[in-house]
Coordinates of C-alpha atoms in Angstrom, one line a residue:
X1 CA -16.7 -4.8 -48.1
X2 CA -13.4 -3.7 -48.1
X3 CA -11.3 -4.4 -44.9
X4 CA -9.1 -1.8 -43.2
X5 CA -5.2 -1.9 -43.8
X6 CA -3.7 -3.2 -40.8
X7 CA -1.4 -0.2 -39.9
X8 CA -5.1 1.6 -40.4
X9 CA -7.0 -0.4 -37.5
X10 CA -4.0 -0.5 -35.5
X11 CA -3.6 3.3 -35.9
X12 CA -7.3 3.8 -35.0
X13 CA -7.1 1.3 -31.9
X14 CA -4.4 3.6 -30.5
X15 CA -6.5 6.4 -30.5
X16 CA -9.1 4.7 -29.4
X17 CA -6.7 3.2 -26.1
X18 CA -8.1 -0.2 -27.7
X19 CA -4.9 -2.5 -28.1
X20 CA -4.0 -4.1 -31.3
X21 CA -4.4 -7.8 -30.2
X22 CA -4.5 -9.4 -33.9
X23 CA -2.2 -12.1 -33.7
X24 CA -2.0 -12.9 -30.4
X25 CA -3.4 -14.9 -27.7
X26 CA -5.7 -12.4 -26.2
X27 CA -9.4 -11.2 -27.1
X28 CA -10.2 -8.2 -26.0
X29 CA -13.1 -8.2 -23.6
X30 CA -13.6 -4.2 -21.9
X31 CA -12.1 -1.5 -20.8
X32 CA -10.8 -1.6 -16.9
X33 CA -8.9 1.9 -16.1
X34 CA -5.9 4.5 -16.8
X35 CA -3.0 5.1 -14.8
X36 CA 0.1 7.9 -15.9
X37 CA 1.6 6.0 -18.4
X38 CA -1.0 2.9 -19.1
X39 CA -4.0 1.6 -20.2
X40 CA -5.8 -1.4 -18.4
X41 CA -7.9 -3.3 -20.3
X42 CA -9.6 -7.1 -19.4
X43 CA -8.4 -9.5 -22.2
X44 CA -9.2 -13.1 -22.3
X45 CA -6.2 -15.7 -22.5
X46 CA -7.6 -17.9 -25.1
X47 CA -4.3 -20.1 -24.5
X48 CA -5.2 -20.8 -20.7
X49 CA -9.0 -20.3 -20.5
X50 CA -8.8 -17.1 -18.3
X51 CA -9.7 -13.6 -17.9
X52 CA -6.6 -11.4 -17.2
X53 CA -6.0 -8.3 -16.7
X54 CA -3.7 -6.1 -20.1
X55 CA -1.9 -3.2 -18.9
X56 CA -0.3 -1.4 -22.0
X57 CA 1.2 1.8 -23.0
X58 CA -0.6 4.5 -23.6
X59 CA 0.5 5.2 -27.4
X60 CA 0.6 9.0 -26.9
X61 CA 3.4 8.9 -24.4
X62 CA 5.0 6.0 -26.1
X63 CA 8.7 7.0 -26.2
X64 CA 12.2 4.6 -25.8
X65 CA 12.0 5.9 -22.0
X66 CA 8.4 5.2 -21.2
X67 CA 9.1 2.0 -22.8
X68 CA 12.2 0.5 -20.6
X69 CA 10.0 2.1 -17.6
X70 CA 7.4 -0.3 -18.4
X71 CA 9.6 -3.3 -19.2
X72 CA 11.4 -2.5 -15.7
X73 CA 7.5 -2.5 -13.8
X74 CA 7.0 -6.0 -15.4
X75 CA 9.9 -7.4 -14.5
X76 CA 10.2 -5.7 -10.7
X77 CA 6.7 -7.1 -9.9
X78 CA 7.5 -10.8 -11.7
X79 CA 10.7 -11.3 -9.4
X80 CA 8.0 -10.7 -6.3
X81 CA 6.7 -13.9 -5.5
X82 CA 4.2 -13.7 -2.8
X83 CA 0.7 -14.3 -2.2
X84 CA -0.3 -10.8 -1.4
X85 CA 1.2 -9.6 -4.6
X86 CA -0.4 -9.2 -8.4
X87 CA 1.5 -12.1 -10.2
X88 CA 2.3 -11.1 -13.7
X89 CA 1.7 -13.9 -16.7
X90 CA 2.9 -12.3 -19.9
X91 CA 5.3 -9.7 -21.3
X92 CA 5.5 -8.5 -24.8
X93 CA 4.4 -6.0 -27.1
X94 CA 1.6 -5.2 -29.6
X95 CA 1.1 -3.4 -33.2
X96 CA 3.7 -0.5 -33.6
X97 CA 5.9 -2.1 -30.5
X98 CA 3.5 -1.2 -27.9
X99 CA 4.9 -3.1 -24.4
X100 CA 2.3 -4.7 -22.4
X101 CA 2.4 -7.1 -19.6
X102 CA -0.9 -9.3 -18.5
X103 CA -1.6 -10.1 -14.4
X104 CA -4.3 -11.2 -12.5
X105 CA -7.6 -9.5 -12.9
X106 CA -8.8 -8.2 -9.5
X107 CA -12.1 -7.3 -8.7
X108 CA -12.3 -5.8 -5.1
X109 CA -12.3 -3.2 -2.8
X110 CA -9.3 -0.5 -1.6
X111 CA -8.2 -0.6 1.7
X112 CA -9.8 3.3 1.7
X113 CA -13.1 1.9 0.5
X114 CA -13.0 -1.1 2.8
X115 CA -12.4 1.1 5.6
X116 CA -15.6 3.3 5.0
X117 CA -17.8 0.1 5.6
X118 CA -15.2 -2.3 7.9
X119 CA -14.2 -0.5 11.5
X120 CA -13.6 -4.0 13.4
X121 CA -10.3 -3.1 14.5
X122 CA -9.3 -6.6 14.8
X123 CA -10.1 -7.1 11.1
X124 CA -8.1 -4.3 10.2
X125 CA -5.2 -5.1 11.8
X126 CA -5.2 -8.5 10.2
X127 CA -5.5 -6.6 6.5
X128 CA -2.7 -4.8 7.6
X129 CA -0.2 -7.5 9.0
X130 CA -0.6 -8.9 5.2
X131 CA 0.2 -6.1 3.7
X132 CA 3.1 -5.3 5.3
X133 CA 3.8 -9.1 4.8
X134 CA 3.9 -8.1 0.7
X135 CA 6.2 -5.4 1.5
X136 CA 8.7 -6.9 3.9
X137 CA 9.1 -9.7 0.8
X138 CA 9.6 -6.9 -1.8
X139 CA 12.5 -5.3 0.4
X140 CA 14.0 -8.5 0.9
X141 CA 14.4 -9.0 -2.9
X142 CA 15.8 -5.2 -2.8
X143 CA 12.2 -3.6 -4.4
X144 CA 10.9 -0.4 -2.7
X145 CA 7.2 0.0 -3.3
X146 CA 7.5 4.3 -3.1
X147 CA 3.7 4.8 -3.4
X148 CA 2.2 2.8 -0.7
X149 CA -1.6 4.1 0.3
X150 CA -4.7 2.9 1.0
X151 CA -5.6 3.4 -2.6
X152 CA -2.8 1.1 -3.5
X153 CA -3.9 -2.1 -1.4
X154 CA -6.9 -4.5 -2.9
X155 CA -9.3 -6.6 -0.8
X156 CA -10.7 -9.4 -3.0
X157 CA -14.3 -10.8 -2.1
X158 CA -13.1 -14.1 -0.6
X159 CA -10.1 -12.5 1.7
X160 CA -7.4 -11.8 -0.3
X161 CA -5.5 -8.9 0.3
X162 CA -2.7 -7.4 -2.4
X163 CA -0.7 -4.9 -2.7
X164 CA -0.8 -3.1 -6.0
X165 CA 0.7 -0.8 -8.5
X166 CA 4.3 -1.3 -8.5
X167 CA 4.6 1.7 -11.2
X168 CA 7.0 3.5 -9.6
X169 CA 8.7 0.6 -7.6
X170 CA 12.5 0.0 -8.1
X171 CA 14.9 -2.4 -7.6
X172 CA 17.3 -1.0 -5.2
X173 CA 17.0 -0.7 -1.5
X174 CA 18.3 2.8 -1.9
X175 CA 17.1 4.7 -5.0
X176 CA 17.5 8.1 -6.2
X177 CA 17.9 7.6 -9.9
X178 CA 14.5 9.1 -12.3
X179 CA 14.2 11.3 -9.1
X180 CA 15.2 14.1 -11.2
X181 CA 13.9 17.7 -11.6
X182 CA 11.4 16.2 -14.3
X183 CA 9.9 14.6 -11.2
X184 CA 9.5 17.5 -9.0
X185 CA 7.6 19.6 -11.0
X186 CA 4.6 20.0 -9.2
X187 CA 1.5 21.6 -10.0
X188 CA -0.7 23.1 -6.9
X189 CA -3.6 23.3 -8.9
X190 CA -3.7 19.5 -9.2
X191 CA -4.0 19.2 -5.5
X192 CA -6.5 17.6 -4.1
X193 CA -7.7 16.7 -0.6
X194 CA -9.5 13.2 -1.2
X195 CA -6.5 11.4 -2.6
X196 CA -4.2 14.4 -1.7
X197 CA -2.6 13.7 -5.1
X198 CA -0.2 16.0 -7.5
X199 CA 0.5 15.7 -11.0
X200 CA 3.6 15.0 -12.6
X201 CA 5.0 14.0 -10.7
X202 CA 6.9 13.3 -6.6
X203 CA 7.6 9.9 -6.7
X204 CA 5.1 9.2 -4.1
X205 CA 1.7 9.9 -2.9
X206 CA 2.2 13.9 -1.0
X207 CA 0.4 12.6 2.2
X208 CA 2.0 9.3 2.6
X209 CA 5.5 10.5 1.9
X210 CA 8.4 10.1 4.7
X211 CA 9.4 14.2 5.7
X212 CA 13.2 13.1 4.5
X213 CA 11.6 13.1 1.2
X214 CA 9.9 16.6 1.6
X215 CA 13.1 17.8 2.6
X216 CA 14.7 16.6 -0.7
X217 CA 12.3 18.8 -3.5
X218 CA 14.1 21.2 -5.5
X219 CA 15.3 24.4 -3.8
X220 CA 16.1 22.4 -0.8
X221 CA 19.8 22.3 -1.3
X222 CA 19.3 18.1 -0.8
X223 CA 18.0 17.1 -4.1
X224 CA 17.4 14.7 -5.5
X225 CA 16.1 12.4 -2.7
X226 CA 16.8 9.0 -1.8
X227 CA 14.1 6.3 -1.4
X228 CA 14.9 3.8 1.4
X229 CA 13.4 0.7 3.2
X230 CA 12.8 3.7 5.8
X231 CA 10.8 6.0 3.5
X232 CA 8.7 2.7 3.0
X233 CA 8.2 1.7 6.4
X234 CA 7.1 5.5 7.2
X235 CA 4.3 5.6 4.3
X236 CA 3.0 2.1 6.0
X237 CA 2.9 4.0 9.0
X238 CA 0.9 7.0 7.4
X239 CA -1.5 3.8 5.8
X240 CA -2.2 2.4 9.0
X241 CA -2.5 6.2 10.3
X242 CA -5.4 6.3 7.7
X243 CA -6.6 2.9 8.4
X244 CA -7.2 3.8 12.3
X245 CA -8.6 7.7 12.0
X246 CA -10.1 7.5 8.2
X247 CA -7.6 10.2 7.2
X248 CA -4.1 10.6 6.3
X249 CA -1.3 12.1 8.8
X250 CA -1.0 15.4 7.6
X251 CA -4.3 17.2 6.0
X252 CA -4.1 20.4 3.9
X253 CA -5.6 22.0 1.0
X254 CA -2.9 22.9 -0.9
X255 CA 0.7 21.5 -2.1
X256 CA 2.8 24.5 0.1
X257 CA 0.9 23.6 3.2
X258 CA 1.7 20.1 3.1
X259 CA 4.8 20.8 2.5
X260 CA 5.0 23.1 5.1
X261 CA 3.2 20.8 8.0
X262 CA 5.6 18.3 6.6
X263 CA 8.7 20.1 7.7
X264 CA 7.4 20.3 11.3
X265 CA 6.0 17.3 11.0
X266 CA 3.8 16.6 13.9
X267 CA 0.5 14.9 12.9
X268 CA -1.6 14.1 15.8
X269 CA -1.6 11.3 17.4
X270 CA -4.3 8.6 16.1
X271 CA -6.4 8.5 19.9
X272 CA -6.9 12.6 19.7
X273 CA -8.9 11.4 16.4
X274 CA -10.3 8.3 17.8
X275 CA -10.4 7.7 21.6
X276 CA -11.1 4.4 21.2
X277 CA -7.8 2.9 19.7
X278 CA -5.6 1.1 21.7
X279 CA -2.2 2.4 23.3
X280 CA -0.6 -0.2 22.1
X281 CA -1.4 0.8 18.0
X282 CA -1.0 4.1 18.3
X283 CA 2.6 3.4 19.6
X284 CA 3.2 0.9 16.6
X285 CA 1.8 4.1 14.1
X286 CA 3.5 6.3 15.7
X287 CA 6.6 4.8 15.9
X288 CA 6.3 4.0 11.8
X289 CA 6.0 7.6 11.3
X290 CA 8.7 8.9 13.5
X291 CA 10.4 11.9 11.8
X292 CA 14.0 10.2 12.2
X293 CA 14.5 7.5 10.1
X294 CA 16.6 6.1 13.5
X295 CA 13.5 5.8 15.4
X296 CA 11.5 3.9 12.7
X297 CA 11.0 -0.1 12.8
X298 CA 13.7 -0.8 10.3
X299 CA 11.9 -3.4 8.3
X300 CA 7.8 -4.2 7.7
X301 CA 8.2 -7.8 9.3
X302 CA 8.9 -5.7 13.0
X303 CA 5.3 -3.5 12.6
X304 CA 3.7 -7.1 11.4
X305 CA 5.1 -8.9 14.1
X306 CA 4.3 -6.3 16.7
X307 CA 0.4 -6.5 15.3
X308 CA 0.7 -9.8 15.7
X309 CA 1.9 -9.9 19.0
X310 CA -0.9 -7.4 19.8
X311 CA -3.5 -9.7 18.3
X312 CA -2.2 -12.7 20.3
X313 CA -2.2 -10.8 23.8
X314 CA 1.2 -10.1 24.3
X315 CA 3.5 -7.2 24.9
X316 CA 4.8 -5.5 21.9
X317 CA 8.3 -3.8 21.5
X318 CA 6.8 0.0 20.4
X319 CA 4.9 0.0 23.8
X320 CA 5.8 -0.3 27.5
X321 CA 3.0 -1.1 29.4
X322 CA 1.9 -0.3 33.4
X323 CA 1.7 -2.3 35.9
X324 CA -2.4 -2.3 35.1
X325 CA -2.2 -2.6 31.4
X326 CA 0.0 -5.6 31.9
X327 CA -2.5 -7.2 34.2
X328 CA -5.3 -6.6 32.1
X329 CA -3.6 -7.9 28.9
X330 CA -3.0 -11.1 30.7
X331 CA -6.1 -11.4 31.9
X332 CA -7.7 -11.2 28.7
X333 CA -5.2 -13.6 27.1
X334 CA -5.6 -16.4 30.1
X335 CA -9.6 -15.4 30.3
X336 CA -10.6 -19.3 30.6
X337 CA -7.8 -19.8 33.5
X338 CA -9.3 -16.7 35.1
X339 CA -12.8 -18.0 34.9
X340 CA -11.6 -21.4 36.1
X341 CA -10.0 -19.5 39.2
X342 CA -13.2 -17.6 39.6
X343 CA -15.4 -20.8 39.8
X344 CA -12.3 -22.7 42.2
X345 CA -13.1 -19.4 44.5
X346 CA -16.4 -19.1 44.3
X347 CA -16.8 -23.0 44.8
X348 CA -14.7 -22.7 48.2
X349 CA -16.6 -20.1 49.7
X350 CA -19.5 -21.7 48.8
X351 CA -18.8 -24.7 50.6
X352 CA -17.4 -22.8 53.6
X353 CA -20.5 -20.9 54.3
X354 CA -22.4 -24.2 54.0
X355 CA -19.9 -25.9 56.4
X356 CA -21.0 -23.0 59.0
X357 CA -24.8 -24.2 58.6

């Protein structure tokens, strides 16, 4: 039997979203998912012994542009050295020039999946300090995330927390290059209210984007906008917003009314959706998702240390407490010195009424 030309197979391949992988390290094992500009496929490392995962351009959209965008998204996430983010292995490309990077293979759970099972508070919150962990260390190498969500953060089965797709990441605290009009064309009919997602494209998630953003679309006489730590730090605050209530900040059913409950910006607060969170968070979300950038924490390390703080019993910095908030805290921080009180106490009256006998 005849075998195929190679510029034949690789040709079918494409179409197929199959990579070319003749002549390299890599057998191809199945098909993972599709993102705007990739495919993700599981390959096996026959070098290292390993399953990773391929992400590689999508050969229809395979232009000089989409190309450097893709070399940039390798390199972003490899200067990002941090537990609680993908590591990348391999950068290269295939038949007919095709860039692909390899990372580790995760098999897990979104934060908005885990959430729909998980509603131990305490748990949540200790999800959540990681993640904005991941994201303080990407500012400090200069790297804005622009598209953190709940979909965008992976529990693995034994703990592991990341923070994922770094597609539209850049390096740069401040950014407003590729946030041209080419970004802002937005289609309404693409809306939808599960992942509150539009098409092609706002650099950004709709629901989990800071209202200085909003402001910035075209016709606003401020475009285009410019992505900041603070534009960050407001989508974590929208994430944890979902993480506490199950839904996003601001909920609509179309692209203009978003945009338009985005310009008044006032989502409600967290305890009008669920009594039951503590002051304390709601403060820490709110504060996150202030409308002035001024008011925000200025960096993911402050809204991970004030969780922390929370966690460990203490007064945090978004919240100022009562006179009977304060007491219970420290009661329930110093519960075995308050039980060992109550037993001293208890013990003396004891003996007093048996010294009246």
């Amino acid at each position: 039997m005849n075998r195929l030309p190679d510029q034949t197979i690789s040709h079918l391949q494409g179409i197929l979203g199959r990579p070319n992988l003749q002549g390299t390290r890599y057998e191809y094992v199945r098909h993972i998912g599709i993102g705007g500009m990739s495919d993700v496929h599981l390959v096996y490392d026959t070098r290292l012994g390993r399953e990773v995962a391929m992400k590689v351009l999508r050969s229809e959209i395979d232009s000089e542009a989409t190309k450097e965008r893709m070399l940039r998204e390798a390199r972003i996430l490899a200067k990002l050295d941090h537990s609680n983010i993908v590591p990348v292995y391999d950068l290269g490309t295939l038949g007919e020039e095709r860039v692909y990077y390899t990372m580790k293979f995760l098999e897990g759970k979104t934060l908005a999946e885990y959430t729909l099972e998980n509603t131990e508070l305490l748990d949540l919150l200790r999800v959540f300090i990681r993640v904005c962990n991941a994201v303080a260390h990407a500012h400090s190498k200069g790297v804005l995330h622009r598209d953190i969500k709940p979909e965008n953060i992976m529990l693995l089965p034994y703990g592991e927390v990341m923070v994922v797709d770094w597609g539209i990441a850049k390096a740069g605290v401040e950014s407003s290059d590729e946030a041209n009009q080419n970004d802002f064309k937005f289609s309404s009919s693409s809306f939808t209210t599960s992942s509150t997602t539009i098409e092609s494209t706002l650099l950004g998630t709709p629901s989990y984007c800071a209202p200085e953003i909003w402001k910035s679309v075209p016709d606003s006489g401020t475009f285009p906008p410019k992505y900041t730590i603070s534009s960050d730090i407001y989508s974590i605050g929208a994430t944890l917003y979902y993480t506490l209530t199950g839904r996003p900040p601001l909920v609509a059913n179309s692209f203009g009314e978003l945009q338009r409950l985005s310009a008044g910006h006032s989502p409600p607060p967290p305890r009008t959706l669920q009594q039951e969170i503590p002051r304390p968070i709601e403060a820490i979300c709110l504060k996150a998702l202030s409308a002035s950038t001024q008011h925000r924490y200025t960096n993911a390390e402050h809204i991970a240390r004030d969780l922390q703080l929370y966690l460990d019993g203490y007064e945090i910095s978004a919240y100022k407490e009562n006179m009977l908030e304060r007491l219970v805290r420290w009661t329930k921080r110093n519960a075995f010195i308050v039980l060992l009180l109550f037993v001293y106490v208890l013990v003396r009256i004891l003996l007093f009424f048996f010294s009246l006998l």
